Coordinates of C-alpha atoms in Angstrom, one line a residue:
Chain G
M225 CA 97.3 -29.7 118.3
R226 CA 98.9 -26.8 116.4
R227 CA 101.3 -26.1 119.2
M228 CA 102.3 -29.7 119.1
G229 CA 102.9 -29.5 115.4
R230 CA 105.2 -26.6 115.9
A231 CA 107.1 -28.4 118.7
G232 CA 107.3 -31.4 116.4
R233 CA 108.9 -29.3 113.7
R234 CA 111.4 -27.9 116.1
T235 CA 112.4 -31.3 117.2
R236 CA 112.9 -32.3 113.6
D237 CA 115.1 -29.3 112.9
R238 CA 117.1 -30.0 116.0
L239 CA 117.5 -33.7 115.1
I240 CA 118.3 -33.3 111.5
E241 CA 119.7 -29.9 110.7
G242 CA 122.4 -30.4 113.2
D243 CA 121.2 -27.9 115.8
G244 CA 120.8 -30.5 118.6
A245 CA 123.3 -29.9 121.4
P246 CA 124.9 -33.5 121.3
W247 CA 125.2 -33.5 117.6
L248 CA 126.7 -30.0 117.5
A249 CA 129.2 -30.9 120.3
L250 CA 130.2 -34.0 118.3
L251 CA 130.7 -31.9 115.1
V252 CA 132.8 -29.3 116.9
A253 CA 134.8 -31.9 118.8
T254 CA 135.5 -33.8 115.6
R255 CA 136.7 -30.6 114.0
L256 CA 138.9 -29.7 116.9
L257 CA 140.3 -33.2 117.0
A258 CA 141.1 -33.0 113.2
T259 CA 142.8 -29.6 113.8
A260 CA 144.8 -31.0 116.7
I261 CA 145.9 -34.0 114.6
A262 CA 146.9 -31.6 111.8
A263 CA 148.9 -29.5 114.3
V264 CA 150.7 -32.5 115.8
L265 CA 151.6 -33.9 112.4
L266 CA 153.0 -30.6 111.3
V267 CA 155.0 -30.2 114.5
L268 CA 156.5 -33.7 114.0
D269 CA 157.5 -32.8 110.4
P270 CA 159.7 -29.7 110.8
A271 CA 159.9 -29.2 107.0
D272 CA 156.5 -27.5 106.8
D273 CA 156.8 -25.1 109.6
W274 CA 154.8 -22.3 107.9
L275 CA 151.8 -24.6 107.4
L276 CA 151.4 -24.7 111.2
A277 CA 150.2 -21.1 110.9
L278 CA 147.1 -22.4 109.0
T279 CA 145.9 -24.6 111.9
P280 CA 144.1 -21.9 113.9
Y281 CA 141.5 -21.9 111.1
G282 CA 140.3 -25.2 112.3
A283 CA 139.8 -23.9 115.9
L284 CA 138.3 -20.6 114.7
S285 CA 135.8 -22.2 112.3
A286 CA 134.7 -24.7 114.9
T287 CA 134.0 -21.8 117.3
A288 CA 132.1 -20.0 114.6
I289 CA 130.0 -23.1 113.7
A290 CA 129.2 -23.6 117.4
L291 CA 128.1 -20.0 118.0
A292 CA 126.3 -19.0 114.7
P293 CA 123.3 -21.2 113.8
R294 CA 122.9 -19.1 110.6
L295 CA 126.4 -20.0 109.5
R296 CA 125.6 -23.7 109.9
A297 CA 122.7 -23.4 107.5
S298 CA 124.4 -21.2 104.9
P299 CA 125.5 -22.9 101.6
S300 CA 128.0 -20.1 101.0
A301 CA 129.6 -20.7 104.4
W302 CA 129.8 -24.4 103.5
A303 CA 131.4 -23.6 100.2
F304 CA 133.9 -21.2 101.8
D305 CA 134.9 -23.8 104.4
F306 CA 135.2 -26.6 101.9
T307 CA 137.4 -24.5 99.4
T308 CA 139.6 -23.0 102.2
V309 CA 140.5 -26.4 103.7
L310 CA 141.0 -27.9 100.2
A311 CA 143.4 -25.0 99.5
F312 CA 145.3 -26.0 102.7
V313 CA 145.5 -29.5 101.3
A314 CA 146.9 -28.2 98.0
A315 CA 149.3 -25.9 99.9
S316 CA 150.7 -28.8 101.9
G317 CA 152.0 -30.2 98.6
D318 CA 150.9 -33.7 99.1
W319 CA 147.4 -35.2 99.0
R320 CA 148.3 -37.3 102.0
S321 CA 147.9 -34.0 103.8
P322 CA 147.7 -33.3 107.6
F323 CA 144.6 -31.3 106.7
Y324 CA 142.7 -34.3 105.2
L325 CA 140.7 -35.1 108.3
L326 CA 139.7 -31.4 108.7
W327 CA 138.7 -31.3 105.1
L328 CA 136.4 -34.4 105.7
T329 CA 134.7 -32.5 108.5
T330 CA 133.7 -29.7 106.2
L331 CA 131.4 -32.1 104.4
A332 CA 129.3 -32.9 107.5
L333 CA 127.2 -29.8 107.5
P334 CA 126.1 -29.9 103.8
A335 CA 125.6 -33.6 104.0
T336 CA 123.1 -33.3 106.9
H337 CA 121.3 -30.3 105.3
L338 CA 120.8 -31.4 101.7
P339 CA 118.2 -33.8 100.4
L340 CA 119.4 -37.1 99.1
G341 CA 119.6 -36.0 95.4
P342 CA 122.0 -33.0 95.8
A343 CA 123.9 -35.0 98.5
R344 CA 124.8 -37.6 95.9
W345 CA 126.3 -34.8 93.8
L346 CA 128.1 -33.5 96.8
A347 CA 129.6 -37.0 97.5
V348 CA 130.9 -37.4 93.9
G349 CA 131.9 -33.8 93.5
S350 CA 134.0 -33.7 96.7
A351 CA 135.8 -36.9 95.7
A352 CA 136.5 -35.4 92.2
A353 CA 137.7 -32.1 93.7
Y354 CA 140.1 -34.0 95.9
L355 CA 141.3 -36.1 93.0
G356 CA 141.9 -32.8 91.1
V357 CA 144.0 -31.5 94.0
A358 CA 145.9 -34.8 94.2
V359 CA 146.7 -34.8 90.5
G360 CA 147.6 -31.1 90.4
G361 CA 149.5 -31.0 93.7
G362 CA 151.4 -34.4 93.3
P363 CA 152.8 -36.8 93.8
A364 CA 150.6 -37.7 90.8
P365 CA 148.9 -41.2 90.8
G366 CA 150.9 -42.3 87.8
Y367 CA 154.2 -42.1 89.8
L368 CA 152.9 -43.9 92.7
R369 CA 153.4 -47.5 93.8
P370 CA 150.3 -49.7 94.2
L371 CA 150.4 -49.3 97.9
T372 CA 150.1 -45.5 97.7
S373 CA 147.4 -45.7 95.0
E374 CA 145.4 -47.7 97.4
T375 CA 145.8 -44.9 100.0
L376 CA 144.6 -42.4 97.4
V377 CA 141.5 -44.6 96.7
I378 CA 140.8 -44.6 100.4
H379 CA 141.2 -40.8 100.5
L380 CA 138.7 -40.5 97.7
T381 CA 136.2 -43.1 99.0
L382 CA 136.0 -41.7 102.5
P383 CA 134.2 -38.5 101.6
I384 CA 131.7 -40.4 99.5
V385 CA 131.0 -42.9 102.3
L386 CA 130.7 -40.0 104.8
V387 CA 128.4 -37.9 102.8
A388 CA 126.2 -40.8 101.7
G389 CA 125.9 -42.1 105.3
L390 CA 125.0 -38.7 106.8
A391 CA 122.6 -37.8 104.0
Y392 CA 120.9 -41.2 104.3
A393 CA 120.6 -40.9 108.1
R394 CA 119.0 -37.5 107.6
S395 CA 116.5 -38.8 105.1
V396 CA 115.6 -41.7 107.4
L397 CA 115.2 -39.3 110.4
L398 CA 112.9 -37.1 108.3
A399 CA 110.8 -40.0 107.2
L400 CA 110.5 -41.2 110.8
Q401 CA 109.5 -37.7 112.0
E402 CA 106.9 -37.5 109.3
E403 CA 105.5 -40.9 110.2
R404 CA 105.3 -39.9 113.9
T405 CA 103.5 -36.6 113.1
R406 CA 101.1 -38.6 110.9
R407 CA 100.4 -41.1 113.6
E408 CA 99.9 -38.4 116.2
R409 CA 97.4 -36.8 113.9
L410 CA 95.6 -40.1 113.3
A411 CA 95.5 -40.8 117.0
I412 CA 94.0 -37.4 117.8
E413 CA 91.5 -37.8 115.0
T414 CA 90.4 -41.3 116.3
E415 CA 90.2 -39.9 119.8
R416 CA 88.0 -37.0 118.7
R417 CA 85.7 -39.4 116.9
R418 CA 85.4 -41.6 119.9
I419 CA 84.5 -38.7 122.1
A420 CA 82.0 -37.4 119.6
W421 CA 80.4 -40.9 119.4
E422 CA 80.3 -41.1 123.2
L423 CA 78.7 -37.7 123.6
H424 CA 76.2 -38.5 121.0
D425 CA 75.5 -42.0 122.1
S426 CA 75.1 -41.3 125.8
A427 CA 75.0 -37.7 127.1
K428 CA 72.9 -36.4 124.2
Q429 CA 70.3 -39.2 124.5
R430 CA 70.0 -38.5 128.2
L431 CA 69.5 -34.8 127.4
H432 CA 66.8 -35.6 125.0
A433 CA 65.1 -37.8 127.6
A434 CA 65.3 -35.1 130.2
H435 CA 63.9 -32.6 127.8
L436 CA 61.0 -34.8 127.0
L437 CA 60.2 -35.4 130.6
V438 CA 60.4 -31.8 131.6
S439 CA 58.5 -30.6 128.6
S440 CA 55.7 -33.1 129.3
L441 CA 55.0 -31.2 132.5
Q442 CA 54.1 -28.1 130.6
R443 CA 50.5 -27.1 131.2
R444 CA 50.2 -29.8 133.8
V445 CA 51.6 -28.2 136.9
A446 CA 50.3 -25.4 139.1
P447 CA 50.3 -22.0 137.3
D448 CA 52.9 -20.6 139.6
L449 CA 55.3 -23.5 138.7
E450 CA 54.6 -23.2 135.0
P451 CA 57.4 -20.6 134.2
T452 CA 59.9 -22.9 136.0
V453 CA 59.0 -25.9 133.9
Q454 CA 59.0 -23.7 130.8
R455 CA 62.4 -22.3 131.6
A456 CA 63.9 -25.8 132.4
S457 CA 62.6 -27.1 129.1
V458 CA 64.2 -24.3 127.2
E459 CA 67.5 -24.8 129.0
L460 CA 67.5 -28.5 128.2
E461 CA 66.8 -27.8 124.6
S462 CA 69.6 -25.3 124.4
A463 CA 71.9 -27.7 126.1
A464 CA 71.2 -30.2 123.3
A465 CA 71.8 -27.6 120.7
D466 CA 75.1 -26.6 122.4
M467 CA 76.1 -30.3 122.4
D468 CA 75.4 -30.4 118.7
T469 CA 77.7 -27.6 118.1
S470 CA 80.5 -29.3 120.1
L471 CA 79.9 -32.5 118.3
A472 CA 80.1 -30.7 114.9
E473 CA 83.4 -29.2 116.1
L474 CA 84.8 -32.5 117.2
R475 CA 84.1 -34.3 114.0
S476 CA 84.9 -31.3 111.8
P477 CA 87.7 -31.9 109.2
L478 CA 89.2 -28.5 110.3
E479 CA 90.4 -29.9 113.7
G480 CA 90.2 -26.5 115.3
R481 CA 92.2 -24.7 112.6
P482 CA 90.8 -21.6 110.8
L483 CA 89.4 -22.3 107.3
H484 CA 92.3 -20.8 105.4
E485 CA 94.8 -22.9 107.3
A486 CA 92.9 -26.1 106.7
L487 CA 92.5 -25.4 103.0
G488 CA 96.2 -24.5 102.8
A489 CA 97.1 -27.8 104.4
R490 CA 94.7 -29.7 102.0
A491 CA 96.4 -28.0 99.1
R492 CA 99.8 -29.1 100.3
E493 CA 98.5 -32.6 100.8
L494 CA 97.2 -32.7 97.2
S495 CA 100.1 -31.0 95.5
T496 CA 102.5 -33.4 93.7
D497 CA 105.9 -32.9 92.0
G498 CA 105.2 -31.9 88.5
G499 CA 101.5 -31.5 89.2
P500 CA 99.7 -28.1 89.0
Q501 CA 100.9 -25.4 91.3
I502 CA 98.4 -24.7 94.0
T503 CA 98.3 -21.3 95.9
V504 CA 96.0 -20.3 98.8
H505 CA 95.4 -16.6 99.5
G506 CA 93.4 -14.7 102.0
L507 CA 92.0 -15.2 105.5
A508 CA 88.7 -16.6 106.7
P509 CA 86.9 -15.0 109.6
P510 CA 85.8 -17.2 112.4
L511 CA 82.8 -19.3 111.2
P512 CA 80.3 -21.5 112.9
P513 CA 81.9 -25.0 112.8
L514 CA 79.3 -26.6 110.6
V515 CA 79.5 -23.8 108.1
A516 CA 83.3 -23.9 108.1
A517 CA 83.2 -27.7 107.7
H518 CA 80.9 -27.5 104.7
V519 CA 82.9 -24.7 103.0
Y520 CA 86.1 -26.6 103.6
R521 CA 84.6 -29.7 102.0
I522 CA 83.3 -27.7 99.0
G523 CA 86.7 -26.2 98.6
S524 CA 88.6 -29.4 98.8
E525 CA 86.1 -31.0 96.3
A526 CA 86.7 -28.2 93.9
L527 CA 90.5 -28.6 94.3
T528 CA 90.3 -32.3 93.7
N529 CA 88.2 -31.7 90.6
A530 CA 90.6 -29.2 89.2
L531 CA 93.5 -31.6 89.8
R532 CA 91.8 -34.7 88.5
H533 CA 89.8 -33.5 85.5
A534 CA 91.0 -30.1 84.4
E535 CA 94.6 -30.7 83.3
A536 CA 95.5 -27.4 84.9
T537 CA 98.9 -26.0 85.5
T538 CA 97.9 -23.6 88.3
V539 CA 95.1 -23.7 90.8
E540 CA 94.3 -20.7 92.9
V541 CA 92.3 -20.7 96.0
T542 CA 91.2 -17.3 97.3
L543 CA 89.2 -16.3 100.4
A544 CA 87.9 -12.8 100.6
Q545 CA 85.3 -11.1 102.7
T546 CA 83.3 -8.1 101.5
D547 CA 80.1 -6.6 102.9
G548 CA 79.7 -9.5 105.3
T549 CA 79.8 -12.1 102.6
L550 CA 82.7 -14.5 102.5
R551 CA 83.7 -15.6 99.0
L552 CA 85.7 -18.7 98.3
T553 CA 87.0 -19.1 94.8
V554 CA 88.9 -22.0 93.3
T555 CA 90.2 -21.0 89.9
D556 CA 92.1 -23.3 87.5
D557 CA 93.6 -22.7 84.1
G558 CA 92.6 -26.1 82.8
R559 CA 90.4 -27.2 80.0
G560 CA 87.2 -25.7 81.5
M561 CA 83.8 -27.0 82.4
S562 CA 82.5 -27.6 78.9
D563 CA 84.0 -31.0 78.8
H564 CA 83.3 -31.7 82.4
P565 CA 80.3 -33.8 83.4
R566 CA 77.6 -31.2 84.0
P567 CA 75.6 -30.9 87.2
G568 CA 74.5 -34.4 87.8
A569 CA 78.0 -35.5 88.5
S570 CA 78.1 -36.7 92.1
G571 CA 81.0 -34.4 93.2
I572 CA 79.2 -31.3 91.9
L573 CA 75.9 -32.5 93.4
A574 CA 77.5 -33.0 96.8
M575 CA 79.0 -29.5 96.6
Q576 CA 75.6 -28.1 95.7
S577 CA 73.8 -29.9 98.5
R578 CA 76.4 -28.7 101.0
A579 CA 76.1 -25.1 99.8
A580 CA 72.3 -25.3 100.0
S581 CA 72.4 -26.6 103.6
I582 CA 74.4 -23.6 104.8
G583 CA 72.5 -21.1 102.7
A584 CA 75.5 -20.4 100.5
R585 CA 75.5 -19.8 96.7
L586 CA 77.6 -22.0 94.5
T587 CA 78.4 -20.9 90.9
F588 CA 80.6 -22.4 88.2
D589 CA 81.9 -20.1 85.5
V590 CA 84.9 -19.3 83.3
P591 CA 87.5 -17.0 84.9
S592 CA 88.4 -13.6 83.4
S593 CA 91.4 -15.2 81.7
H594 CA 88.9 -17.1 79.4
T595 CA 90.3 -20.5 80.1
G596 CA 89.7 -23.0 82.9
T597 CA 87.1 -23.1 85.6
R598 CA 86.1 -20.8 88.4
V599 CA 84.2 -22.2 91.4
L600 CA 82.7 -19.5 93.5
V601 CA 81.1 -20.1 96.9
E602 CA 79.4 -17.1 98.5
I603 CA 78.6 -17.5 102.2
P604 CA 76.4 -14.9 103.7
A605 CA 77.5 -13.7 107.2
A606 CA 74.3 -14.9 108.8
A607 CA 74.5 -18.5 107.5
P608 CA 72.1 -20.6 109.5
K609 CA 74.0 -22.1 112.5
G610 CA 71.7 -25.0 112.9
A611 CA 72.3 -26.4 109.4
S612 CA 72.6 -30.1 109.5
A613 CA 75.9 -31.7 108.7
Chain X
M15 CA 43.8 -44.9 122.4
I16 CA 47.1 -45.2 120.5
R17 CA 49.3 -48.2 121.4
I18 CA 52.9 -47.3 121.0
A19 CA 56.1 -49.4 121.0
V20 CA 59.5 -47.7 121.4
V21 CA 62.6 -49.0 119.6
D22 CA 65.7 -47.1 120.7
D23 CA 69.1 -48.3 121.8
H24 CA 69.4 -46.0 124.8
P25 CA 67.7 -47.1 128.0
A26 CA 67.4 -43.5 129.4
L27 CA 65.4 -42.4 126.3
R28 CA 63.2 -45.5 126.4
A29 CA 62.5 -44.9 130.1
G30 CA 61.8 -41.2 129.5
L31 CA 59.4 -42.0 126.6
R32 CA 57.6 -44.5 128.7
T33 CA 57.0 -42.0 131.5
V34 CA 55.8 -39.2 129.2
L35 CA 53.7 -41.5 127.0
D36 CA 52.0 -43.1 130.0
A37 CA 51.2 -39.7 131.5
E38 CA 49.5 -38.5 128.3
P39 CA 45.8 -39.3 127.9
G40 CA 45.0 -41.3 124.8
L41 CA 48.6 -42.7 124.4
V42 CA 49.7 -46.0 125.8
F43 CA 53.2 -47.4 126.0
V44 CA 53.0 -51.1 125.2
G45 CA 56.5 -52.3 124.8
E46 CA 60.2 -51.4 124.2
S47 CA 63.2 -52.8 122.4
A48 CA 66.8 -51.8 121.9
G49 CA 66.4 -52.8 118.2
D50 CA 68.1 -56.2 118.3
D51 CA 66.3 -59.0 116.6
E52 CA 66.0 -61.1 119.8
S53 CA 63.8 -58.6 121.6
L54 CA 62.2 -56.6 118.8
W55 CA 60.0 -59.2 117.0
P56 CA 58.7 -60.8 120.2
V57 CA 57.8 -57.3 121.5
L58 CA 56.0 -56.3 118.4
K59 CA 54.2 -59.6 118.2
R60 CA 53.1 -59.5 121.9
S61 CA 52.2 -55.9 122.2
E62 CA 50.6 -55.4 118.7
P63 CA 51.3 -51.6 118.7
D64 CA 49.4 -49.2 116.5
L65 CA 52.6 -47.2 116.1
V66 CA 56.3 -47.8 116.4
L67 CA 58.6 -45.0 117.5
L68 CA 61.8 -46.1 115.8
D69 CA 65.3 -44.7 116.3
Y70 CA 67.3 -44.2 113.1
H71 CA 70.7 -44.6 114.8
L72 CA 70.6 -48.0 116.4
R73 CA 73.7 -49.5 117.8
H74 CA 72.9 -53.1 116.8
G75 CA 71.2 -52.7 113.5
D76 CA 69.9 -50.3 110.9
G77 CA 66.8 -48.3 111.6
L78 CA 66.0 -48.1 107.9
Q79 CA 66.1 -51.8 107.3
L80 CA 64.1 -52.4 110.4
C81 CA 61.5 -50.0 109.3
H82 CA 61.3 -51.7 105.9
R83 CA 60.9 -55.1 107.6
I84 CA 58.3 -53.8 110.1
K85 CA 56.3 -52.3 107.3
R86 CA 56.3 -55.6 105.4
S87 CA 54.5 -57.5 108.1
V88 CA 50.8 -58.2 107.4
T89 CA 49.4 -56.0 110.1
A90 CA 52.0 -53.4 109.9
P91 CA 51.9 -50.6 112.5
K92 CA 52.6 -47.0 111.6
V93 CA 56.2 -46.2 111.9
L94 CA 57.4 -42.8 113.1
M95 CA 61.2 -42.4 112.6
F96 CA 62.9 -40.8 115.5
S97 CA 66.3 -39.2 114.9
A98 CA 68.8 -36.9 116.5
Y99 CA 69.9 -35.7 113.1
A100 CA 66.8 -35.1 111.0
S101 CA 68.1 -34.0 107.6
P102 CA 66.8 -34.0 104.0
A103 CA 68.8 -37.2 103.3
L104 CA 67.2 -38.9 106.3
T105 CA 63.7 -37.8 105.2
L106 CA 64.3 -39.3 101.8
A107 CA 65.7 -42.5 103.3
A108 CA 62.8 -42.8 105.7
R109 CA 60.3 -42.4 103.0
L110 CA 62.0 -45.1 100.9
A111 CA 61.9 -47.4 103.9
G112 CA 58.2 -46.9 104.2
A113 CA 58.1 -44.8 107.3
D114 CA 55.0 -42.8 108.0
G115 CA 56.8 -39.9 109.5
V116 CA 60.1 -38.4 110.8
V117 CA 60.6 -36.4 114.0
D118 CA 63.6 -34.9 115.6
K119 CA 64.6 -36.1 119.0
G120 CA 64.9 -32.5 120.2
L121 CA 61.1 -32.0 120.1
A122 CA 59.2 -31.1 123.2
A123 CA 56.8 -33.7 124.5
R124 CA 53.7 -31.9 123.3
E125 CA 55.1 -31.7 119.7
L126 CA 55.9 -35.3 119.8
F127 CA 52.4 -36.2 120.9
E128 CA 51.0 -34.1 118.1
A129 CA 53.2 -35.9 115.6
I130 CA 52.2 -39.3 117.0
R131 CA 48.5 -38.4 116.7
A132 CA 48.9 -37.0 113.2
V133 CA 50.7 -40.1 111.9
H134 CA 48.2 -42.4 113.6
G135 CA 45.3 -40.4 112.1
G136 CA 46.7 -41.0 108.7
A137 CA 48.5 -37.7 108.1
P138 CA 49.9 -37.4 104.5
P139 CA 53.2 -39.1 103.9
I140 CA 56.5 -37.4 104.7
E141 CA 57.0 -34.2 102.8
S142 CA 59.0 -34.6 99.5
P143 CA 62.7 -34.3 100.1
P144 CA 64.6 -31.6 98.3
R145 CA 65.7 -32.4 94.7
Y146 CA 69.4 -32.3 95.5
A147 CA 69.0 -35.0 98.2
L148 CA 67.1 -37.2 95.7
A149 CA 69.7 -36.6 93.0
E150 CA 72.5 -37.3 95.5
A151 CA 70.9 -40.5 96.6
L152 CA 70.3 -41.7 93.0
Q153 CA 74.0 -41.2 92.2
G154 CA 75.0 -44.1 94.5
L155 CA 72.4 -46.5 93.0
D156 CA 72.5 -49.2 90.4
E157 CA 70.8 -48.2 87.1
R158 CA 68.1 -50.8 87.5
D159 CA 67.2 -49.7 91.0
R160 CA 66.5 -46.1 90.1
P161 CA 62.9 -46.7 88.8
I162 CA 62.1 -48.4 92.0
V163 CA 63.1 -45.3 94.0
G164 CA 60.8 -43.2 91.8
M165 CA 57.8 -45.6 92.3
L166 CA 58.4 -45.9 96.1
L167 CA 58.4 -42.1 96.3
D168 CA 55.1 -42.0 94.4
G169 CA 53.7 -44.2 97.1
S170 CA 53.5 -47.5 95.1
T171 CA 53.5 -50.7 97.2
E172 CA 56.1 -53.4 96.5
A173 CA 53.5 -55.6 94.9
E174 CA 52.6 -52.8 92.5
I175 CA 56.2 -52.2 91.7
A176 CA 56.7 -55.9 91.1
Q177 CA 53.8 -56.0 88.7
A178 CA 54.9 -52.9 86.8
L179 CA 58.5 -54.0 86.4
R180 CA 57.7 -57.7 85.9
M181 CA 59.7 -58.8 88.8
T182 CA 58.9 -61.0 91.8
V183 CA 58.0 -59.3 95.0
D184 CA 61.0 -60.9 96.6
D185 CA 63.3 -59.3 94.0
V186 CA 61.7 -55.9 94.6
D187 CA 62.2 -56.5 98.3
H188 CA 65.9 -57.2 97.8
A189 CA 66.2 -54.1 95.5
V190 CA 64.6 -51.9 98.2
R191 CA 67.1 -53.2 100.8
R192 CA 69.9 -52.4 98.4
V193 CA 68.5 -49.0 97.9
L194 CA 68.2 -48.5 101.6
S195 CA 71.8 -49.5 102.3
A196 CA 73.0 -47.1 99.6
T197 CA 70.9 -44.2 100.8
R198 CA 72.1 -44.8 104.3
A199 CA 75.6 -43.7 103.2
H200 CA 74.2 -40.2 102.5
V201 CA 72.6 -39.7 105.9
P202 CA 74.9 -37.8 108.3
T203 CA 75.6 -39.3 111.7
A204 CA 77.4 -38.4 114.8
T205 CA 80.6 -39.9 113.5
E206 CA 80.3 -39.0 109.9

């Protein structure tokens, strides 16, 4: 599950951040083509011989982009590239520059890396920068005939279309990828539930039946067989208990992750733009699945309460282990418990009942900063394993 | 001689119970059902058991509601609730449904026989569930149904409750069913 998640992330990076081989090849080829076009145009126009000396930049930068992944993701490299080629355009003395195509390709990397918002500014900004060069470098728009003005408009529209298109494609790919990950998770969860149900519904019932049958032989067989029956009965009982543990693991909300990871993921799920900032610190030791599931649910309930009722700006989740006791604290800086519904509210009751069923202590108090609420769960190391879910 | 009917949706468990019950002196297996309406009521009528061993997790139906309905019949047998997940919430729900006892499916045969004999012999009702389980169950209930829960736990019959609350017995019956559906939500299952 987790390995798949990581692989999924890698695919996403490759798809979207422009590290995929076909995409990269296309980008480099486009850049080389743009460079070649610039070179041919400059060769055909003997007046600007010295400009030909600038064309190797196109080939060199394409090579650098192909070889250095870090360069591809570096905003300063993008800015350098953009400014350099714009300077070439200015140097060529006409906005209908042989370097225009090369300049367009400098927008590809930032457009595929930036979220939609900043990409919008990039689109408008690049067009404005080009207009600035056009006005400064001449021939100025005012002196142009309508036909050339139209060409200028095209020169200014193209970067906007290019950036918008690439940024949109990126955001769609991202959304698709997220949707796929979500579906995978859902499918796995459904499958786990199905397996849990089947184990419970069939295998476990048969185990119970076998245990009943064998245990009914106790004190009814010849004395020399008694230990065998006794032993078989114990084994069957343990098998049922083992199956309970596996079932608990299968239907656990942790999905095989350690507690701190699951809580971190929950915090990310719950955090919203402009909402309280949620941080998760500390590591949890391996716990029996039932205990971990209960602690997780208490923790997420406390998180939900802090977000819903406390009007907090920060919520801190901490896991710490001392002297064999695991402590989970959820601290917020909101308006505190006094205005909260006191014990009796269903969420708090559910937390208390969960804590009770794993032998943990649950306390609500005011953190040392004197505002907000602190929820503390203390889980003794020897929490009963057979606690019911 | 205790006549026992078994209601469980798994054939292997019914067969196993039949074998061990028949082998035990003093206990007789008189009938079985998977818990569906078609087979359950004829079986109960025909076999007239003294005690029904009733699975809580039935595939086609709800053990709690069944228990309630069985206990409503005129010559109601004792009902011993049988569950793979005995928990405080289940204990409470079983008591509200009128069950005479709750046992875990993981029990050894001998312990099960003891429980059957104890319930048949009129053992005191199921131990009181922990307060938090009660409080949690009350949360999900309608305001007007809460007094009924209290009276049921005190051991009042539906007729007594009807009299005390000036309701008809049928209304009380409906209320109890509502309560049972609501309590069921708190009872953990294999696919929680």
